[in-house]
PDB file of C-alpha atoms and ligand atoms in Angstrom:
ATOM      1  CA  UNK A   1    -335.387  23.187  92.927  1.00 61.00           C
ATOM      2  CA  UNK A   2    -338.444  23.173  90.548  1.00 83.00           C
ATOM      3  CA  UNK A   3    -338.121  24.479  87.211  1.00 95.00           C
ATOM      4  CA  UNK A   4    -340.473  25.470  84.878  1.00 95.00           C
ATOM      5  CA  UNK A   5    -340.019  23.141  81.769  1.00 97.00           C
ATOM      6  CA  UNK A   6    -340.274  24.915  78.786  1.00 98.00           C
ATOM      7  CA  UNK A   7    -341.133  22.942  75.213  1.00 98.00           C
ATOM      8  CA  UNK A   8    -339.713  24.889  72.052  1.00 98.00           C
ATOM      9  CA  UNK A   9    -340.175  24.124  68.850  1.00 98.00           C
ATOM     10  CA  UNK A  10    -337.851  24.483  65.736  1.00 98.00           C
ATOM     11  CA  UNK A  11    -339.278  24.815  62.494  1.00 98.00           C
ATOM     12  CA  UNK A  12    -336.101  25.618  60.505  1.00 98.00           C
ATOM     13  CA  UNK A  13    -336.754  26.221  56.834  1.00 98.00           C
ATOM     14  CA  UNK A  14    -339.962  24.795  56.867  1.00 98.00           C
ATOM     15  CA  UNK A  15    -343.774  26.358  56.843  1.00 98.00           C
ATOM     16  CA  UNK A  16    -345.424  29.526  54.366  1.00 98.00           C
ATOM     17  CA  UNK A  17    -347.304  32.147  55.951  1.00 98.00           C
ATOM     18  CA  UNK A  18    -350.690  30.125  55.483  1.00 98.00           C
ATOM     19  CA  UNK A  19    -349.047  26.696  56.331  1.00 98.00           C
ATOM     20  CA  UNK A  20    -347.730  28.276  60.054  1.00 98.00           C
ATOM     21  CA  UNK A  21    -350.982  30.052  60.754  1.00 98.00           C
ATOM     22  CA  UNK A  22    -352.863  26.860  60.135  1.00 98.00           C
ATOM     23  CA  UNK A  23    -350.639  24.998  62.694  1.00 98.00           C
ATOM     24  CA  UNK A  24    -350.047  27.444  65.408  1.00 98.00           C
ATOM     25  CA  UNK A  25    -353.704  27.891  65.198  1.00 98.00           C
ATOM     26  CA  UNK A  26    -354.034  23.726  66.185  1.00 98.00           C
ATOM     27  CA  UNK A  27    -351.161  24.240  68.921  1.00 98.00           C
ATOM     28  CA  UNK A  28    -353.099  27.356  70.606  1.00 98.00           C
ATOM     29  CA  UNK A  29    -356.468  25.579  71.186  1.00 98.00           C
ATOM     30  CA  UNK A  30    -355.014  22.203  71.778  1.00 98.00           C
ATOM     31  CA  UNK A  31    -352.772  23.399  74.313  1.00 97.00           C
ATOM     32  CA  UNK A  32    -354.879  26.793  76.146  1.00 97.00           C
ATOM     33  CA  UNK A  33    -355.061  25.135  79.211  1.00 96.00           C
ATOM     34  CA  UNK A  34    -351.304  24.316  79.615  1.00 96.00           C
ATOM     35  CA  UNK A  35    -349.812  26.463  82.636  1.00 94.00           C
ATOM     36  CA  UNK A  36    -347.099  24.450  83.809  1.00 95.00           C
ATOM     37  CA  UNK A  37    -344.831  24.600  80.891  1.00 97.00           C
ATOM     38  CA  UNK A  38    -343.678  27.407  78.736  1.00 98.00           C
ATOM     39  CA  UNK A  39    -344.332  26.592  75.089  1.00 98.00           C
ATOM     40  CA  UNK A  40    -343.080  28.326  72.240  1.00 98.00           C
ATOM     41  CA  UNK A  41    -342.913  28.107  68.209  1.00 98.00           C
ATOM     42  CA  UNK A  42    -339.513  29.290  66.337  1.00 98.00           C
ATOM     43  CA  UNK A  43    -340.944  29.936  62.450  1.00 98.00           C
ATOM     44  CA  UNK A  44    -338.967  31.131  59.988  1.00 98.00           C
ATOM     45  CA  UNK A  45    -338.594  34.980  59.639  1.00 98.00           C
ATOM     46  CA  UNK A  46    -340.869  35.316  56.981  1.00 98.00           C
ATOM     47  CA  UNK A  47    -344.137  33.929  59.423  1.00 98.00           C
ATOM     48  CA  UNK A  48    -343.130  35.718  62.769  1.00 98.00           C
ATOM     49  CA  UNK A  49    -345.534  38.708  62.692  1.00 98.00           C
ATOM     50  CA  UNK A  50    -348.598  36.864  61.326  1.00 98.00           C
ATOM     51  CA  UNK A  51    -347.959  34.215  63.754  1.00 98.00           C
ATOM     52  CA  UNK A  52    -347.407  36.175  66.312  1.00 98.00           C
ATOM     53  CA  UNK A  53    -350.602  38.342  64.979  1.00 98.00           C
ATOM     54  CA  UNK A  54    -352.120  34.751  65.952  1.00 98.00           C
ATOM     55  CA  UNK A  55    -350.894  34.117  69.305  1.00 98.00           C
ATOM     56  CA  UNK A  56    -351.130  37.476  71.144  1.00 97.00           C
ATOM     57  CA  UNK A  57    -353.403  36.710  74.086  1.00 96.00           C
ATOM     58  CA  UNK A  58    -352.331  32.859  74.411  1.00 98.00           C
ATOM     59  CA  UNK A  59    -349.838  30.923  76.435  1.00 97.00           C
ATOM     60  CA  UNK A  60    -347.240  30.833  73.285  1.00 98.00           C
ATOM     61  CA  UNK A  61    -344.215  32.628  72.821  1.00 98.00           C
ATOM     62  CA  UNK A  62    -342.944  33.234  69.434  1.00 98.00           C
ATOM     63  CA  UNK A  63    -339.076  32.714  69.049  1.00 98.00           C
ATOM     64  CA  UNK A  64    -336.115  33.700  66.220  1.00 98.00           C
ATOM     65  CA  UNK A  65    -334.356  30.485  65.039  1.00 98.00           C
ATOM     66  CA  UNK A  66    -331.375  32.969  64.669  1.00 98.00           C
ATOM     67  CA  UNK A  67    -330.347  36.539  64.603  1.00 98.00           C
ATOM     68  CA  UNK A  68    -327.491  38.857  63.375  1.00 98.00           C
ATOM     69  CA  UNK A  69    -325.060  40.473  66.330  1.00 98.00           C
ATOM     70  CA  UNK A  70    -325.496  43.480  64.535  1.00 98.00           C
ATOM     71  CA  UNK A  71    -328.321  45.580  65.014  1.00 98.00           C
ATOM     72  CA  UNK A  72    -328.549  47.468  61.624  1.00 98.00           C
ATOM     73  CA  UNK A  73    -326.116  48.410  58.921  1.00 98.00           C
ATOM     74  CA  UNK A  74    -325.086  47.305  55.758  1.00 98.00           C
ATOM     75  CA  UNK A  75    -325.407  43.941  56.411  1.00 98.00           C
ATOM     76  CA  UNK A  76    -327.188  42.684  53.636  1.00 98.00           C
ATOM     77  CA  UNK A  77    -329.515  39.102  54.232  1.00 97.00           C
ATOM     78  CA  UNK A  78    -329.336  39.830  58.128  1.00 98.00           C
ATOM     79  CA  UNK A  79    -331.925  40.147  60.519  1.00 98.00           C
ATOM     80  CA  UNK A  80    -331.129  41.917  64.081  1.00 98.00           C
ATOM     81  CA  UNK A  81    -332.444  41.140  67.648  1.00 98.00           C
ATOM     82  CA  UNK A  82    -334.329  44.357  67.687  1.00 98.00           C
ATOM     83  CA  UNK A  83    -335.499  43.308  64.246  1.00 98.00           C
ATOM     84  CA  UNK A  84    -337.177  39.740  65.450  1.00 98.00           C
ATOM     85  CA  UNK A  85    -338.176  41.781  69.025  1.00 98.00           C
ATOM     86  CA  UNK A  86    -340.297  43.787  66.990  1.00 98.00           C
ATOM     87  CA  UNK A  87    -341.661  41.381  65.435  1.00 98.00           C
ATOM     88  CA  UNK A  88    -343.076  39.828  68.575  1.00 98.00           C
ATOM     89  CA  UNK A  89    -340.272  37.120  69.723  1.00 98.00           C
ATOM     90  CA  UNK A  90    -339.573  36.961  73.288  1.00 98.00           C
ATOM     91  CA  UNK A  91    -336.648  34.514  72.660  1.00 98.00           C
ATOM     92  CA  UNK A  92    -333.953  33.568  70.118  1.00 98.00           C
ATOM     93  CA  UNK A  93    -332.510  30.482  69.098  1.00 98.00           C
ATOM     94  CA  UNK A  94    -328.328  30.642  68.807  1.00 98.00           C
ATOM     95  CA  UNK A  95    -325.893  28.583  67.837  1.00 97.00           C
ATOM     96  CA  UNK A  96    -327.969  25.497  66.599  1.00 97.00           C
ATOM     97  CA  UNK A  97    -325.622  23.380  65.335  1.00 95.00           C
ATOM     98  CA  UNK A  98    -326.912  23.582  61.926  1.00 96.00           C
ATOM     99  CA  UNK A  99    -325.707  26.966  61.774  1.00 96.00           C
ATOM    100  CA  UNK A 100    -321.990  25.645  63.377  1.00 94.00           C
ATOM    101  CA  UNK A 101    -322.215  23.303  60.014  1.00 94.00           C
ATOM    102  CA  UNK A 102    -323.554  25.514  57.305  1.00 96.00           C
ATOM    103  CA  UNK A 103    -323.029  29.088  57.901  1.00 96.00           C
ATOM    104  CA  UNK A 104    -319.895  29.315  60.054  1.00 94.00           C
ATOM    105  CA  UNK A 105    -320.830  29.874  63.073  1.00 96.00           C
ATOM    106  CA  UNK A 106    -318.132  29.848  65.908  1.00 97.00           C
ATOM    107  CA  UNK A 107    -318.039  29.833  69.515  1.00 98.00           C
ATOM    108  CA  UNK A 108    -317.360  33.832  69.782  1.00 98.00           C
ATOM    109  CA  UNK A 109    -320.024  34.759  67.022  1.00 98.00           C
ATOM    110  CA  UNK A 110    -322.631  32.682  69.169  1.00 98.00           C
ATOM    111  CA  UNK A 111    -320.855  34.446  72.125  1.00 98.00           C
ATOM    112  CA  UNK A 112    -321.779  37.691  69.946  1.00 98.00           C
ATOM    113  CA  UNK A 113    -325.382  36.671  69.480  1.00 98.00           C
ATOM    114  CA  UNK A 114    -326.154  35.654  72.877  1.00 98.00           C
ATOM    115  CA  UNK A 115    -325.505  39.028  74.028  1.00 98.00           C
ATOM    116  CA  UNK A 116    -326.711  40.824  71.091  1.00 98.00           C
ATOM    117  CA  UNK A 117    -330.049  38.500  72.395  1.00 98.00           C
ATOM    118  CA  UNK A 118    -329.744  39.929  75.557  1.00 98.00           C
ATOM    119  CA  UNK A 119    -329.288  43.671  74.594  1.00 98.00           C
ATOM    120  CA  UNK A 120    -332.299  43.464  72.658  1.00 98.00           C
ATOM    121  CA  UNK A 121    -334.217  42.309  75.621  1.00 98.00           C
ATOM    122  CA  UNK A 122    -334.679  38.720  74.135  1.00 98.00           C
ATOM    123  CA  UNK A 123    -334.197  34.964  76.148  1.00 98.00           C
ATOM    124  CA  UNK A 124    -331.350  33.487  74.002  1.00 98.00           C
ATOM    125  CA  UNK A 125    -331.356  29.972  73.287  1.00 98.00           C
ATOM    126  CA  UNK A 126    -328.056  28.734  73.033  1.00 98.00           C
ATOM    127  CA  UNK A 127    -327.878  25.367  72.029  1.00 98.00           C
ATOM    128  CA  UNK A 128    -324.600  23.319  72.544  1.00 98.00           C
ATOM    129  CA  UNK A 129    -323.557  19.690  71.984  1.00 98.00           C
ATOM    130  CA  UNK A 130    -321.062  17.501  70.791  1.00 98.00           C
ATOM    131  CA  UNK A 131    -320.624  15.418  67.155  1.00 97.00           C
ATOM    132  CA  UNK A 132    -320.602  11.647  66.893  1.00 97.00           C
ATOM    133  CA  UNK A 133    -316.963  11.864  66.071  1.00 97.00           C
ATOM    134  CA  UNK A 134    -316.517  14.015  69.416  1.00 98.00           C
ATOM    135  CA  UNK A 135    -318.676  11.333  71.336  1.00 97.00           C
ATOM    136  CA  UNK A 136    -316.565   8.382  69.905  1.00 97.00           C
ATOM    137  CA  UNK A 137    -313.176  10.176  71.210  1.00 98.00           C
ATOM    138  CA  UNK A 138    -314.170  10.833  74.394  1.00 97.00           C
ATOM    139  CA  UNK A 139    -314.589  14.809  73.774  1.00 98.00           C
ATOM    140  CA  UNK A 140    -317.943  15.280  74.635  1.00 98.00           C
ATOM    141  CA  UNK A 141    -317.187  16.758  77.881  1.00 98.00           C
ATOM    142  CA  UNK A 142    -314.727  19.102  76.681  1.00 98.00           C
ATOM    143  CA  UNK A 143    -316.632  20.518  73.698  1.00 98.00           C
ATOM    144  CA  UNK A 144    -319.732  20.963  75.377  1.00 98.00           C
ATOM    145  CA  UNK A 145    -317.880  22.522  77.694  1.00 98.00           C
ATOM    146  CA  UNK A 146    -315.921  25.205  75.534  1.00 98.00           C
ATOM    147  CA  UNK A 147    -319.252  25.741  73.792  1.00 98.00           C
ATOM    148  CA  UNK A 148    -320.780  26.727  77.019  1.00 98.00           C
ATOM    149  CA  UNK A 149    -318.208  28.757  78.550  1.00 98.00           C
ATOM    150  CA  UNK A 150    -317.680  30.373  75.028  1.00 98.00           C
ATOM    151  CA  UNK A 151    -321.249  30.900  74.221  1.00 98.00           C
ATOM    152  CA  UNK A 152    -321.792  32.326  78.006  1.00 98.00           C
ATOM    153  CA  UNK A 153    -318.543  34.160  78.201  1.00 98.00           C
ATOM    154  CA  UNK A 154    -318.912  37.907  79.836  1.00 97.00           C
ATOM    155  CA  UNK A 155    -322.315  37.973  80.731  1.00 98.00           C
ATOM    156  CA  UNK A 156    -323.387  39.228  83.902  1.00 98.00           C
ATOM    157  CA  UNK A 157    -325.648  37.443  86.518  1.00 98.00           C
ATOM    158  CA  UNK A 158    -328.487  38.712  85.612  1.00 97.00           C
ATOM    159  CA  UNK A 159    -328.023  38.196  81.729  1.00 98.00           C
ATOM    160  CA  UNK A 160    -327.490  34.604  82.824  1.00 98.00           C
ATOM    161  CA  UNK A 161    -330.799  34.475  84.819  1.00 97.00           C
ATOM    162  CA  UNK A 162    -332.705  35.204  80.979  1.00 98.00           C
ATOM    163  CA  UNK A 163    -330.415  32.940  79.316  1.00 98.00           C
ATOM    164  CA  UNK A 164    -331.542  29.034  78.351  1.00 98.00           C
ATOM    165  CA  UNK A 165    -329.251  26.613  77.171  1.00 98.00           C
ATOM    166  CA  UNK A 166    -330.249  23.958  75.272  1.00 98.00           C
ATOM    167  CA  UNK A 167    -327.590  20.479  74.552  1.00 98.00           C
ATOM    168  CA  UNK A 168    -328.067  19.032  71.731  1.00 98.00           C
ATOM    169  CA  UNK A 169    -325.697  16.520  70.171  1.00 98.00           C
ATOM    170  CA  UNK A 170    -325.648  16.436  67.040  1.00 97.00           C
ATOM    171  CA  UNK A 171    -325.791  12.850  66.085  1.00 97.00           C
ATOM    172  CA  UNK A 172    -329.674  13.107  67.544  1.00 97.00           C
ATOM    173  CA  UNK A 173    -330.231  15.784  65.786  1.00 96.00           C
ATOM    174  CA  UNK A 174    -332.837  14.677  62.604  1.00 93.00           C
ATOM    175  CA  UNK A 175    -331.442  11.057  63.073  1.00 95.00           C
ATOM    176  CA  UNK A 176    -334.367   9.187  65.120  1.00 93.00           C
ATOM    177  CA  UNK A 177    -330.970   8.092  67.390  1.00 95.00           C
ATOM    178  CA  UNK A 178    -332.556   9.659  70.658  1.00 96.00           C
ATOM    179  CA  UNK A 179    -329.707  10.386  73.296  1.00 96.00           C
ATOM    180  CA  UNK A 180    -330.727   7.472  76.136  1.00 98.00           C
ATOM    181  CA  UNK A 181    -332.100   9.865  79.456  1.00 98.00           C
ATOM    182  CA  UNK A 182    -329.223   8.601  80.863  1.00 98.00           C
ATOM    183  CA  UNK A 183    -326.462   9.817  78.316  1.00 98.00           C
ATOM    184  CA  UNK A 184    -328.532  13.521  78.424  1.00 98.00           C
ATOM    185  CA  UNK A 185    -328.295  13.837  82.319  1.00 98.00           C
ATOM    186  CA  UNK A 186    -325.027  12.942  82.608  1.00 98.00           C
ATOM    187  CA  UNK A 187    -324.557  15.718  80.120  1.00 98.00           C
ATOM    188  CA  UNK A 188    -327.264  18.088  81.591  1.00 98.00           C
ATOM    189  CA  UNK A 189    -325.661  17.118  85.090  1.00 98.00           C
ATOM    190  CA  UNK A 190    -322.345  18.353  83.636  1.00 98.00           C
ATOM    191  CA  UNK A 191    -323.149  21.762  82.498  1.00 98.00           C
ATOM    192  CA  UNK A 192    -325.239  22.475  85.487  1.00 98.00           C
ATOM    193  CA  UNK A 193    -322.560  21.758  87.670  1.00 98.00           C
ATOM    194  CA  UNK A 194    -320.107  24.423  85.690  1.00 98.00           C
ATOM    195  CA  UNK A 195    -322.549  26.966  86.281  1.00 98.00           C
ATOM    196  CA  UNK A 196    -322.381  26.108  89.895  1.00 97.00           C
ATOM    197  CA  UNK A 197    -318.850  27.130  89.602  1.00 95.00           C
ATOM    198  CA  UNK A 198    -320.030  30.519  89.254  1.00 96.00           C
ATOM    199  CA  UNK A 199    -323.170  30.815  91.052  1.00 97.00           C
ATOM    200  CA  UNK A 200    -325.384  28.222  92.547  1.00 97.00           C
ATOM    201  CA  UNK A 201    -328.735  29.730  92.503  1.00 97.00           C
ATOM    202  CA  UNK A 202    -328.593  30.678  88.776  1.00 97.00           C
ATOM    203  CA  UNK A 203    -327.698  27.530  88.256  1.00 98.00           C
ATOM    204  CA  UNK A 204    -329.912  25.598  89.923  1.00 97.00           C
ATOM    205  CA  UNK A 205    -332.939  27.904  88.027  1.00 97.00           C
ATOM    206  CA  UNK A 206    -331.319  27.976  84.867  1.00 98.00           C
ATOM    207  CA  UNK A 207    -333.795  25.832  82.033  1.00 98.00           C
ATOM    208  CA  UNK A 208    -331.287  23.216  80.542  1.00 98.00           C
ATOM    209  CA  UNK A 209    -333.553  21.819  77.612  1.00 98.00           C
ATOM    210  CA  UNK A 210    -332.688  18.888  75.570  1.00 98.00           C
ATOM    211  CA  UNK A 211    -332.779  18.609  71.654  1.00 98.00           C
ATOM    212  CA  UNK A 212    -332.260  15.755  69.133  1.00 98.00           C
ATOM    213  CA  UNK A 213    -334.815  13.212  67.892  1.00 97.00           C
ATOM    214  CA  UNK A 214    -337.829  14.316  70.492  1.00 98.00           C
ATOM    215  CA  UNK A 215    -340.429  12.405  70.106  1.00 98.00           C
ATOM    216  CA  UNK A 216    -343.978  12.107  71.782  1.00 97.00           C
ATOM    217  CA  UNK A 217    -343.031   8.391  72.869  1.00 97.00           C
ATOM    218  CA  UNK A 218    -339.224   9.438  74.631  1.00 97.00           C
ATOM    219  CA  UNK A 219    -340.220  12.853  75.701  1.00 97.00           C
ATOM    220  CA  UNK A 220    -341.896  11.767  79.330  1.00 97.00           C
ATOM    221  CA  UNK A 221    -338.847   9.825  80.053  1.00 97.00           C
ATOM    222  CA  UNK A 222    -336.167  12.258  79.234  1.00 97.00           C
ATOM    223  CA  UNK A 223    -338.013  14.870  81.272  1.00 97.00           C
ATOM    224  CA  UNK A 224    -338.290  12.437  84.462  1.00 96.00           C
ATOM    225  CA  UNK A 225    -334.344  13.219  84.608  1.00 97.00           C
ATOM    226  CA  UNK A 226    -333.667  15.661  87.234  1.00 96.00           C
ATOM    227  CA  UNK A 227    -331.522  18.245  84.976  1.00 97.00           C
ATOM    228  CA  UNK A 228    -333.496  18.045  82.209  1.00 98.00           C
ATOM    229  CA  UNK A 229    -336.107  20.664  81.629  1.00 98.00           C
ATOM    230  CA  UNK A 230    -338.044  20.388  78.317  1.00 98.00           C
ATOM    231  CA  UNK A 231    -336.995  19.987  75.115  1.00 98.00           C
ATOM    232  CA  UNK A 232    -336.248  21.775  71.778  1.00 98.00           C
ATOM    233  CA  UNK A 233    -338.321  19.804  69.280  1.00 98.00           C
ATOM    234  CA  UNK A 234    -337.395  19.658  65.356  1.00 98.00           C
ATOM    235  CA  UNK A 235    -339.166  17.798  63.130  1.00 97.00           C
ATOM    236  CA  UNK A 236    -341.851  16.605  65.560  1.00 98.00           C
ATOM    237  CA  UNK A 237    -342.812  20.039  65.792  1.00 98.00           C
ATOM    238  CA  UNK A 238    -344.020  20.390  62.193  1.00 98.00           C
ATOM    239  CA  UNK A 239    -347.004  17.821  63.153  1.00 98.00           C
ATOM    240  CA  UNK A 240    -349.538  19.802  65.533  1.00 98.00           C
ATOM    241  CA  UNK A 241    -350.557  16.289  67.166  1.00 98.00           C
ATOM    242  CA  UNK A 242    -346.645  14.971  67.959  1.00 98.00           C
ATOM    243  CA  UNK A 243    -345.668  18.668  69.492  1.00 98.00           C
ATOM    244  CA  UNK A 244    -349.008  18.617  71.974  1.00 98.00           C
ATOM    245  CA  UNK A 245    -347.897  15.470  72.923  1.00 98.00           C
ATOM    246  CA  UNK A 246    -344.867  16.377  73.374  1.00 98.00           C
ATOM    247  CA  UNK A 247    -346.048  19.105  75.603  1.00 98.00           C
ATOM    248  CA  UNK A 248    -348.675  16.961  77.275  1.00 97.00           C
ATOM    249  CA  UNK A 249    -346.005  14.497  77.885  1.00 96.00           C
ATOM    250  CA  UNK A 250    -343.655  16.922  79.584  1.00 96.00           C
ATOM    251  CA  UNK A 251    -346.138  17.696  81.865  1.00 86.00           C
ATOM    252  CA  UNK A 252    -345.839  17.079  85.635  1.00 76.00           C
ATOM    253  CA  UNK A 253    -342.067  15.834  85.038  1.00 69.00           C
ATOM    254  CA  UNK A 254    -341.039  18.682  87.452  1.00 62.00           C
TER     255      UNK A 254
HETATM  256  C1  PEP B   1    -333.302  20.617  66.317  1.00 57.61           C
HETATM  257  O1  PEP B   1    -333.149  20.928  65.159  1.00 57.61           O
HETATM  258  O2  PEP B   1    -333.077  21.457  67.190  1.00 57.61           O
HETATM  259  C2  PEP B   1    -333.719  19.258  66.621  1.00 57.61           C
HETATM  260  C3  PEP B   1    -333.595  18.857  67.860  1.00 57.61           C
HETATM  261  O3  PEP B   1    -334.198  18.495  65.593  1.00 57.61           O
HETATM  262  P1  PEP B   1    -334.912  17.061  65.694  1.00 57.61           P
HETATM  263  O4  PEP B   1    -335.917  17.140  66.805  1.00 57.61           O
HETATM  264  O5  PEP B   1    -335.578  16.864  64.356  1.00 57.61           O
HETATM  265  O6  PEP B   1    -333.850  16.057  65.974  1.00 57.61           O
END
């Protein structure tokens, strides 16, 4: 079944106001005439409504690297789904593993996000993979596995039809040690094939990108894979030139 790939790129705690204006101004005329892939830009917080200011009219989405399950309250720091909505994202990043690592993120609180993504009418993002540790044992299977079914747990079919998942182990992640095309489908393969379990349809449409050390010379090949559909881009997506190629690259892989 053809998917539409989708390219998304994670800026994490990088880019000022001026600094993301000046490159989501190179991706939107470098990339205009892109209509086969979605593409979309994940700045911090503090750049999402001038950026987004920037792209209205283009073929970019704007996405929240993260977001609170909460909608409002005393919940000082936080910012909520309807928060980053109104701010012009269409999507939201959860459960990157950076936020597993650093700020305690669990299974059920990216369970809680997810849907809090979904209730405020945005795509969630929920990225899942496994640690080199994990890999080593033999666990990768089972804790991509519990991250999925944890991160996906109670939604209905149709939440699952706006819902992207996105595996990314984490010894790729900002290490320049790409996960082979091979390792990722078999991986890719895998999770598809548990959402078969509970309906084949949404799983055959469901976007399963890959994340971890894209670059524009491995993105065409990890995209040739049949379950892989686009990528979530780190620190290639801080250069304008590497992220079109990136883009350019993913091109006609599906
Ligand atoms: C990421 O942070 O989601 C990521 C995949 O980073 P990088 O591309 O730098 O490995």
């Amino acid at each position: 079944m053809a998917r539409r790939p989708m390219v998304a790129g994670n800026w994490k705690l990088n880019k000022t106001i001026p600094e993301a204006l000046a490159l989501v101004t190179e991706l939107k005329n470098a990339l205009a005439s892109v209509r086969d892939v979605d593409i979309v830009v994940a700045p911090p917080f503090t750049a999402l409504w001038a950026v987004h200011e920037r792209l209205v009219g283009t073929n970019i989405g704007l996405s929240a690297q993260e977001i609170f399950f909460e909608d409002a309250g005393a919940f000082t720091g936080k910012v909520s789904g309807p928060m980053v909505k109104d701010a012009g994202c269409a999507y939201a990043i959860v459960g990157h593993s950076e936020r597993r690592q650093h700020f305690h993120e669990t299974i059920e609180t990216s369970n809680k996000r997810v849907r809090a993504a979904l209730k405020a009418g945005l795509m969630p993002i929920l990225c899942v993979g496994e640690t080199l540790d994990d890999r080593q044992k033999n666990n990768t299977t089972k804790v991509v596995a519990e991250q999925l079914d944890g991160g996906i747990a109670g939604l209905s079919l149709d939440d699952l039809k706006r819902t992207i998942i996105a595996y990314e182990p984490v010894w790729a992640i900002g290490t320049g040690h790409v996960a082979t095309p091979k390792q990722a489908q078999e991986v890719h393969g895998m999770i598809r094939d548990r959402l078969r379990s509970r309906d084949t349809a949404m799983a055959d449409a469901m976007r399963i990108l890959y994340g971890g050390s894209v670059k524009p010379d491995n993105a065409h090949d990890l995209n040739e894979e049949p379950d892989i559909d686009g990528s979530l881009v780190g620190g290639a997506s801080l250069k304008a030139a590497d992220f079109i190629a990136i883009v350019r690259a993913t091109r006609g892989t599906h």
